[in-house]
PDB file of C-alpha atoms in Angstrom:
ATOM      1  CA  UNK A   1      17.740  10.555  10.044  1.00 49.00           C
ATOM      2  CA  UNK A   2      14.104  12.075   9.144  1.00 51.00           C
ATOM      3  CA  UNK A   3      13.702  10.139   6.137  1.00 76.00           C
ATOM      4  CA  UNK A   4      14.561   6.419   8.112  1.00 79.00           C
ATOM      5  CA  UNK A   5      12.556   7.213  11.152  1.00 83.00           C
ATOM      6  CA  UNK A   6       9.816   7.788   7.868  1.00 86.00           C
ATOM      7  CA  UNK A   7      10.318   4.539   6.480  1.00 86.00           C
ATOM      8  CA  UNK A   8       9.856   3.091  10.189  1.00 88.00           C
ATOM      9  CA  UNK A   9       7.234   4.366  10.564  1.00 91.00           C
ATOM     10  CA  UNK A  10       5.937   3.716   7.009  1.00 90.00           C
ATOM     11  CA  UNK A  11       6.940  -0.440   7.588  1.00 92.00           C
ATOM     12  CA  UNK A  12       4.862  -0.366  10.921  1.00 93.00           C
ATOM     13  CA  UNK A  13       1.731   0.609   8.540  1.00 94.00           C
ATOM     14  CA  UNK A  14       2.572  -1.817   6.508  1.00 94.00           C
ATOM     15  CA  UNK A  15       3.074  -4.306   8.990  1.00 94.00           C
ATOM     16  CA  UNK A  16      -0.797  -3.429  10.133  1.00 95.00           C
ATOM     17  CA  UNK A  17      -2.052  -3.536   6.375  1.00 94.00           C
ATOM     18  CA  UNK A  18      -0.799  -6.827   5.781  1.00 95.00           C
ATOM     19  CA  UNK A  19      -2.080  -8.395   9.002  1.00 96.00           C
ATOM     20  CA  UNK A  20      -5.390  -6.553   8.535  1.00 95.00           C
ATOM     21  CA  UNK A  21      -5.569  -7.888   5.262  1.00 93.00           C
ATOM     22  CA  UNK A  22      -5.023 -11.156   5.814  1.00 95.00           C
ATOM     23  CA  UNK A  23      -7.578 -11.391   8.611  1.00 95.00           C
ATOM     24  CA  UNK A  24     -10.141  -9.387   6.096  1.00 94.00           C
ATOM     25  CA  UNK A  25      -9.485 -12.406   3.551  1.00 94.00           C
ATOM     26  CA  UNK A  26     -10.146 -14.945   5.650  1.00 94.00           C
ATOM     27  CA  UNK A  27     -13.241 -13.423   8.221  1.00 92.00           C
ATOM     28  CA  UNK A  28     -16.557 -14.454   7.368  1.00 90.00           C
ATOM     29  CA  UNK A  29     -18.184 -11.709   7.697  1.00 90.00           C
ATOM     30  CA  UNK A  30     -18.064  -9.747   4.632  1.00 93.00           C
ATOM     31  CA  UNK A  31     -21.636  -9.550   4.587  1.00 91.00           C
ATOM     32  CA  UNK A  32     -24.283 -10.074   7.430  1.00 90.00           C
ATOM     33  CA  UNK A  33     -27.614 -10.445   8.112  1.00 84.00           C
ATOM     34  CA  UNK A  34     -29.187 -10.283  11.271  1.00 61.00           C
ATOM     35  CA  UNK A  35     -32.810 -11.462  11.643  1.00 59.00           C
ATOM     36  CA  UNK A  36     -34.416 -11.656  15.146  1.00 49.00           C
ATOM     37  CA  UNK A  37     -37.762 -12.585  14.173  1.00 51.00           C
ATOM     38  CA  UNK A  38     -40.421 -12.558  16.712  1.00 50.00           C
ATOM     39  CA  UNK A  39     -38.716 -14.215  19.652  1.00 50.00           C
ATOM     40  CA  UNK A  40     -35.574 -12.771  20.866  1.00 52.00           C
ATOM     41  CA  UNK A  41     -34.720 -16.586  22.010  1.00 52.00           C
ATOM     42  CA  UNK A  42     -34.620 -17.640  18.765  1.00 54.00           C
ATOM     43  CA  UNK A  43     -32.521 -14.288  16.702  1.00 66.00           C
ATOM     44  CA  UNK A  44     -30.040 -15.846  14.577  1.00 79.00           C
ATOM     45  CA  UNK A  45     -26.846 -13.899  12.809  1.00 83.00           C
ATOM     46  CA  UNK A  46     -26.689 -14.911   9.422  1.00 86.00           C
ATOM     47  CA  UNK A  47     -22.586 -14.282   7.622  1.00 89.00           C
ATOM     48  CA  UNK A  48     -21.160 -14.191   4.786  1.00 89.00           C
ATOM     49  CA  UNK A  49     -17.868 -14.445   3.555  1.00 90.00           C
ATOM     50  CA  UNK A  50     -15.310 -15.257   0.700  1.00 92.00           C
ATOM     51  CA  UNK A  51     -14.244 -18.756   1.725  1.00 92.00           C
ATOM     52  CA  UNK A  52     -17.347 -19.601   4.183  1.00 91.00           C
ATOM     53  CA  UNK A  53     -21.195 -18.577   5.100  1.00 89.00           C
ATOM     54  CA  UNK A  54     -21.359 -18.988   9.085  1.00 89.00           C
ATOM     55  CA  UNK A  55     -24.903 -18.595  11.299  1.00 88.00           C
ATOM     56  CA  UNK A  56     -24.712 -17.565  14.871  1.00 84.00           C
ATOM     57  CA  UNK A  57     -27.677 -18.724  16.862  1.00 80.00           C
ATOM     58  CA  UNK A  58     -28.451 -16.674  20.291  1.00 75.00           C
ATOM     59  CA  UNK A  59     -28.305 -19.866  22.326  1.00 76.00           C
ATOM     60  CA  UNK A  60     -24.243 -19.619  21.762  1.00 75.00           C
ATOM     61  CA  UNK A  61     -24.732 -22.251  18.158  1.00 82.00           C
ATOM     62  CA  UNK A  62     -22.319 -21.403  15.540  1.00 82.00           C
ATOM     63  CA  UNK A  63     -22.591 -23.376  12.659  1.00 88.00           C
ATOM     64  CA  UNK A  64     -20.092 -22.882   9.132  1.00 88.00           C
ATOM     65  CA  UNK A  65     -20.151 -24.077   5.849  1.00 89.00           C
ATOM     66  CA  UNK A  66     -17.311 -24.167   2.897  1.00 90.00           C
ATOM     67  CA  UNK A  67     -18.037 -22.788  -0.439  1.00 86.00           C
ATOM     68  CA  UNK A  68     -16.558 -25.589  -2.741  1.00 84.00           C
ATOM     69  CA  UNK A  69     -17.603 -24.329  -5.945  1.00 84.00           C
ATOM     70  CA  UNK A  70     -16.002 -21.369  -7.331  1.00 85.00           C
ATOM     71  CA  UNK A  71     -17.955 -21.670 -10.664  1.00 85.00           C
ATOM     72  CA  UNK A  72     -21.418 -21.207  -8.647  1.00 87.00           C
ATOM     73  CA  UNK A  73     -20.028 -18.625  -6.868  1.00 89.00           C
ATOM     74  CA  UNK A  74     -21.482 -14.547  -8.266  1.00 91.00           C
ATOM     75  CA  UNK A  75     -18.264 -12.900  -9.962  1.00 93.00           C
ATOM     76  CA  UNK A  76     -17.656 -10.651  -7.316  1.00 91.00           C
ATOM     77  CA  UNK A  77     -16.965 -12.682  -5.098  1.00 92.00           C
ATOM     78  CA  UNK A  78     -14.496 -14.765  -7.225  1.00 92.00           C
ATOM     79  CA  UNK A  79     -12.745 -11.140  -8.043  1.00 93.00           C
ATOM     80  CA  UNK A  80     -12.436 -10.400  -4.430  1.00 93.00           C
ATOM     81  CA  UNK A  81     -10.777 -13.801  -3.683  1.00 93.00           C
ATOM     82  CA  UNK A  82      -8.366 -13.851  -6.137  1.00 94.00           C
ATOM     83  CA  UNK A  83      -7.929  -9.893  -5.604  1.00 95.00           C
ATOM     84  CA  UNK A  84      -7.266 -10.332  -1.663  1.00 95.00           C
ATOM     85  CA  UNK A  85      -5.336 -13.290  -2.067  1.00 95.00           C
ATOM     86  CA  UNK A  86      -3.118 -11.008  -4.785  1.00 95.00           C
ATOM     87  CA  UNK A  87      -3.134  -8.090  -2.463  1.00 95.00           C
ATOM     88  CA  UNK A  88      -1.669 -10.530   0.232  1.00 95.00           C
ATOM     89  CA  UNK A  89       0.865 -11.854  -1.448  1.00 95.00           C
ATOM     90  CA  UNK A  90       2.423  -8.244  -2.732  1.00 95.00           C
ATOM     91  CA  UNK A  91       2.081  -6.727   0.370  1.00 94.00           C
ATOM     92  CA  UNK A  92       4.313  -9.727   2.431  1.00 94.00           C
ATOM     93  CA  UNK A  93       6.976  -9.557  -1.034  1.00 94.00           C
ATOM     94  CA  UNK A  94       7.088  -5.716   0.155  1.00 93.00           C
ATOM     95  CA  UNK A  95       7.651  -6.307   3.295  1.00 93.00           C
ATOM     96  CA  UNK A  96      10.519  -8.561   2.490  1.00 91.00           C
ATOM     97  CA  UNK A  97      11.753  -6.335  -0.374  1.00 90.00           C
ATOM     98  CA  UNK A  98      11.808  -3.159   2.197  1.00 89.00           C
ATOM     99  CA  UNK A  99      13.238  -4.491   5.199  1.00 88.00           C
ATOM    100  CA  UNK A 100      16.518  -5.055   3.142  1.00 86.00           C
ATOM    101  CA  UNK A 101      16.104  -1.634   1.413  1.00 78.00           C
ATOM    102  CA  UNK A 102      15.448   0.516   4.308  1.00 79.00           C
ATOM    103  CA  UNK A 103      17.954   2.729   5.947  1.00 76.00           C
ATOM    104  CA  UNK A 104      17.764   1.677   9.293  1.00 75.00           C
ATOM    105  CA  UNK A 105      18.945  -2.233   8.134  1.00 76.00           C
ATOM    106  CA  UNK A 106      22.152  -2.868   7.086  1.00 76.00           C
ATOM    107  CA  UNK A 107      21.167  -5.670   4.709  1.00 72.00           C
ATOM    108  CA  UNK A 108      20.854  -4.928   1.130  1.00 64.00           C
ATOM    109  CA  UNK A 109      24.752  -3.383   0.120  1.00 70.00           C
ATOM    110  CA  UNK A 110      25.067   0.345  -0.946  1.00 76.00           C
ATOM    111  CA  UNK A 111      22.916   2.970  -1.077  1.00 75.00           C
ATOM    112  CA  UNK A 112      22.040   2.849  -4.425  1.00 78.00           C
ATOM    113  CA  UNK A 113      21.061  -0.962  -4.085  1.00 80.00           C
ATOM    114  CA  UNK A 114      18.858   0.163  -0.887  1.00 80.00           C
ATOM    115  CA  UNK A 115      16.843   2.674  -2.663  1.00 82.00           C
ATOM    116  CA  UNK A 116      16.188   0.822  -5.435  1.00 85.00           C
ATOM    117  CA  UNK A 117      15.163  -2.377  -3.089  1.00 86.00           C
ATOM    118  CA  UNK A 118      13.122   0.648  -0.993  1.00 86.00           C
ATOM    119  CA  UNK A 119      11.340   1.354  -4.328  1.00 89.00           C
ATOM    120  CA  UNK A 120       9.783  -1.448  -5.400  1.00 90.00           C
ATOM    121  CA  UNK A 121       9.171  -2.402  -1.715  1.00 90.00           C
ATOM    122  CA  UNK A 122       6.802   0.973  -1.968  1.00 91.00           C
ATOM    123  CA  UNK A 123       5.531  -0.182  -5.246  1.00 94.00           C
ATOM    124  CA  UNK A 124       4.108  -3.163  -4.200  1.00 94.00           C
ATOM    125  CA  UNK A 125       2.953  -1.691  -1.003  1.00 95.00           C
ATOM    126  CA  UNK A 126       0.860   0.328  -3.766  1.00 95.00           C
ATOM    127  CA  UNK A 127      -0.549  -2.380  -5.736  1.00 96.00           C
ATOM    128  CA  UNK A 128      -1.800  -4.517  -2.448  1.00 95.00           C
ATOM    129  CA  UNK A 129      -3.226  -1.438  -1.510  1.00 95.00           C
ATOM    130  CA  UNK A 130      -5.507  -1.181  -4.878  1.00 95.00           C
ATOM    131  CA  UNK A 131      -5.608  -4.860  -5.332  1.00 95.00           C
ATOM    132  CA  UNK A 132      -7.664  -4.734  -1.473  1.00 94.00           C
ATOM    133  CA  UNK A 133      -9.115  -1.728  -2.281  1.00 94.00           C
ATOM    134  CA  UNK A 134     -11.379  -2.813  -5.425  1.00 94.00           C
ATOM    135  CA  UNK A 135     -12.789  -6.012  -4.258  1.00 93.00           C
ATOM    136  CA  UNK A 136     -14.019  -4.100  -0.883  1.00 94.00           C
ATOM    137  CA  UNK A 137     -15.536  -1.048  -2.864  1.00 94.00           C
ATOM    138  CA  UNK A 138     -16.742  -4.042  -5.534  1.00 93.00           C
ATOM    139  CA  UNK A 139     -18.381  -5.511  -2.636  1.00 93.00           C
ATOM    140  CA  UNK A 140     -20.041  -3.352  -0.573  1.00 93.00           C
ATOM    141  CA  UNK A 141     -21.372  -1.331  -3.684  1.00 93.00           C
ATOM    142  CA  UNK A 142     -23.431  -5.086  -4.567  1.00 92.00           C
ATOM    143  CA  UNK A 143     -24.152  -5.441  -0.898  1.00 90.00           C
ATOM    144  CA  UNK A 144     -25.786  -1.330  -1.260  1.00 91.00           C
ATOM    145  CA  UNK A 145     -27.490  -1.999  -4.221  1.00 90.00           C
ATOM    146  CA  UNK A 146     -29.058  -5.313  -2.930  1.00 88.00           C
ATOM    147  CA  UNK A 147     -30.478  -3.405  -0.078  1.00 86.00           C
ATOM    148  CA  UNK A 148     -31.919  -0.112  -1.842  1.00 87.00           C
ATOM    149  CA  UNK A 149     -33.738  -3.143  -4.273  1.00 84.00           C
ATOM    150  CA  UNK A 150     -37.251  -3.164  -3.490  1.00 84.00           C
ATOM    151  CA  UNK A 151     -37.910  -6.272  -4.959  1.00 84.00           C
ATOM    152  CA  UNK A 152     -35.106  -7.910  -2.748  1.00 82.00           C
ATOM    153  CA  UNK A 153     -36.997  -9.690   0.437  1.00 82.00           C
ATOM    154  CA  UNK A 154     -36.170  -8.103   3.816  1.00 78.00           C
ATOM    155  CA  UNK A 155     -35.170 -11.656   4.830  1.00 75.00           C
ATOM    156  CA  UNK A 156     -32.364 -11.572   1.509  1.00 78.00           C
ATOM    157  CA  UNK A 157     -30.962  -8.319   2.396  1.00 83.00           C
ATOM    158  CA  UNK A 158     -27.163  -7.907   4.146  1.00 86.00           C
ATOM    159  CA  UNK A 159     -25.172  -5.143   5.176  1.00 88.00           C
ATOM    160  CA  UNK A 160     -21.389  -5.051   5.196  1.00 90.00           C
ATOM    161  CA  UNK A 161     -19.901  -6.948   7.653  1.00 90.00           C
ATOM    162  CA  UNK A 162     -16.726  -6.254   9.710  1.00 91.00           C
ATOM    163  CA  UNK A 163     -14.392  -7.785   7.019  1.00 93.00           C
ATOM    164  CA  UNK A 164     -15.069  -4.886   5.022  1.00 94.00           C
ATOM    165  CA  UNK A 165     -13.960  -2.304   7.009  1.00 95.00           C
ATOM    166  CA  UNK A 166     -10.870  -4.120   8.350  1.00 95.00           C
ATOM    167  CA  UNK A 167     -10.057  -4.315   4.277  1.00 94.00           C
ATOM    168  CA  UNK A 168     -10.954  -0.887   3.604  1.00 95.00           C
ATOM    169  CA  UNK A 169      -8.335   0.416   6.535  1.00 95.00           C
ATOM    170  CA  UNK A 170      -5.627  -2.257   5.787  1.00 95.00           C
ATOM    171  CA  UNK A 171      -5.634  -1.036   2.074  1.00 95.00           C
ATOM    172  CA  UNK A 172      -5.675   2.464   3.521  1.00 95.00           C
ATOM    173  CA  UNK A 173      -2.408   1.701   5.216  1.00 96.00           C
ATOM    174  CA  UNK A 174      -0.410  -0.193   2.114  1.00 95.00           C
ATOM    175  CA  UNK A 175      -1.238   2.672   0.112  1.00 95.00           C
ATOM    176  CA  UNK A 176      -0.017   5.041   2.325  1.00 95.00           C
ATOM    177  CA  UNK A 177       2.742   3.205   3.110  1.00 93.00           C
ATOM    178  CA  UNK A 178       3.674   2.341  -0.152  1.00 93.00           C
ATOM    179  CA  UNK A 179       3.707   6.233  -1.021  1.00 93.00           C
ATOM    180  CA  UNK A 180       5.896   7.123   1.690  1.00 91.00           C
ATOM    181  CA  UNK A 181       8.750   4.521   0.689  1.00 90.00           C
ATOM    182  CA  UNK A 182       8.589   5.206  -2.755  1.00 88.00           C
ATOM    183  CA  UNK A 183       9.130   9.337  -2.331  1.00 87.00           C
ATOM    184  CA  UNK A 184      10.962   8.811   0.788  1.00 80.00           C
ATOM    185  CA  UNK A 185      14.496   6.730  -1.071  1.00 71.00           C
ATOM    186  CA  UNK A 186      15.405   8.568  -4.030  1.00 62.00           C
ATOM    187  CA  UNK A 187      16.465  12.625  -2.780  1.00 58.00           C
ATOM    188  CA  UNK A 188      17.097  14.946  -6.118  1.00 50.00           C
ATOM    189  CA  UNK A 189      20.363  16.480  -5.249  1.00 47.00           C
ATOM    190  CA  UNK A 190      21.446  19.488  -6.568  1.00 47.00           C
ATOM    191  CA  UNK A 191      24.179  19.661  -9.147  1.00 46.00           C
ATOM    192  CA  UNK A 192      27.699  21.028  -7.994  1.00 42.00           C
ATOM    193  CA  UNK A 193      27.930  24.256  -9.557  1.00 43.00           C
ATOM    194  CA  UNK A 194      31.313  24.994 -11.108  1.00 47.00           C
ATOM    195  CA  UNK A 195      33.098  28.361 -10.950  1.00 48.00           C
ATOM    196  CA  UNK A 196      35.007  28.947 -14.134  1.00 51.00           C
ATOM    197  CA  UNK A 197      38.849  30.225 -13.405  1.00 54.00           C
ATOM    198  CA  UNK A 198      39.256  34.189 -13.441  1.00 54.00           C
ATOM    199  CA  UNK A 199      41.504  35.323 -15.661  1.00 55.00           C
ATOM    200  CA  UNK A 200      43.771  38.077 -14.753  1.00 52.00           C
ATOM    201  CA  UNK A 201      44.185  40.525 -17.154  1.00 55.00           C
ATOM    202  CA  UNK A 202      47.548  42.197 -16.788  1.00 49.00           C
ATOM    203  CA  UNK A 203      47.833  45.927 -17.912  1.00 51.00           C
ATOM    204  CA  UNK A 204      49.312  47.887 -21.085  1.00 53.00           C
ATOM    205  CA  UNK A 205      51.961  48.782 -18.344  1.00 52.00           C
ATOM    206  CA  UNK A 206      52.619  45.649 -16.794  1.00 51.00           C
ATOM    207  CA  UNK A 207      52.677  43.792 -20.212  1.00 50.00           C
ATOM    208  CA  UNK A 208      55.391  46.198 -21.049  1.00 51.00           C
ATOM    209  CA  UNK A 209      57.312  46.143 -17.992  1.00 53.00           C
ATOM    210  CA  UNK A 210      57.529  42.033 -18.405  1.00 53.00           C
ATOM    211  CA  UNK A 211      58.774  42.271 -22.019  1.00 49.00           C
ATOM    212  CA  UNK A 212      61.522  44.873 -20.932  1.00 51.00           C
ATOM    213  CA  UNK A 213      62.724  42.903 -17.858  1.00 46.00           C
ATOM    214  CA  UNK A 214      62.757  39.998 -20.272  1.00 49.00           C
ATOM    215  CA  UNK A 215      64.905  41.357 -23.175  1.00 42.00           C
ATOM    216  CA  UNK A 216      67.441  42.396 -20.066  1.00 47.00           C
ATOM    217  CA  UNK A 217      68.108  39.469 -19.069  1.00 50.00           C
ATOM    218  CA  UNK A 218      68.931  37.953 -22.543  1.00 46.00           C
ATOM    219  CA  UNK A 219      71.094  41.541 -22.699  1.00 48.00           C
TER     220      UNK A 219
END
């Protein structure tokens, strides 16, 4: 009962890592820049993302543009698209894989059959988890370098964006989730352990006593 009210609660933290990182892949607001200039009137919010760049204007404006080109794109941002995209797709095949494989279902035939399904429901919980992990670390470490770079202009320089940290905590969650099923289905049980027969050992006397009422009765 412990260990399927854990997987429960282990598929609702999936459930939140796979919407959150969904909604990180597709935000545009990985990286932003927000420049007010010298009239408040005219501050404008300047985003970035992996699909789109957006601008915010303070008069309520919001303006977006597509990124066509992937070749004329910087390589980080290619690996985090096809890293996010990746880590999407595992982490909805685990969700699939580990509602038949969970204890609380009755889909997926024996036990045996569950916990294996339960297993590699938690493994690729675990690989969505590092798959969104490395393009947000990626990220935000060229977004921290850019910014510490003196010969960067102030007008050129972002800090991470919202996106990041919703992919930062959605990874958080696969990877914790994808630990939990993956310890929680196979149990090491303990093997029977097996008595050998005692032996009575009968006595000088009693041996005697036998063989005597034996030979009487052949007397």
């Amino acid at each position: 009962m412990a260990s399927a009210s854990l997987q429960f609660f282990a598929f609702i933290l999936a459930l939140f890592g796979v919407f959150g990182d969904i909604t990180a892949t597709l935000l545009p607001n990985w990286k932003v820049n927000a420049d007010v200039g010298s009239n408040i009137i005219t501050a404008i919010t300047q985003m970035q993302g992996l699909w789109m760049d957006c601008t915010w204007y303070s008069t309520g404006m919001f303006s977006c543009t597509l990124k066509y080109s992937v070749l004329s794109l910087p390589i980080y941002i290619q690996a985090a698209r096809t890293t996010m995209v990746l880590s999407c797709i595992l982490s909805a095949f685990g969700i699939c894989i580990t509602t038949v494989g969970m204890k609380c279902t009755k889909l997926g035939g024996d036990t045996a059959s569950k916990s294996h399904a339960c297993f590699g429901g938690g493994i690729c919980f675990v690989l969505a988890g590092i798959f969104g992990l490395v393009p947000t670390s990626w990220y935000t470490r060229e977004i921290i370098s850019n910014f510490l770079d003196q010969t960067i202009p102030e007008s050129s320089k972002h800090e991470p964006g919202g996106a990041v940290y919703v992919g930062f905590i959605s990874s958080g969650f696969l990877l914790i989730a994808g630990v939990i099923f993956c310890t929680s289905c196979f149990k090491k049980q303990p093997g029977a352990w097996i008595c050998p027969p005692k032996q009575h050992r009968f006595s000088s006397t009693e041996q005697e006593s036998n063989i005597g009422y034996n030979l009487k009765d052949y007397v």
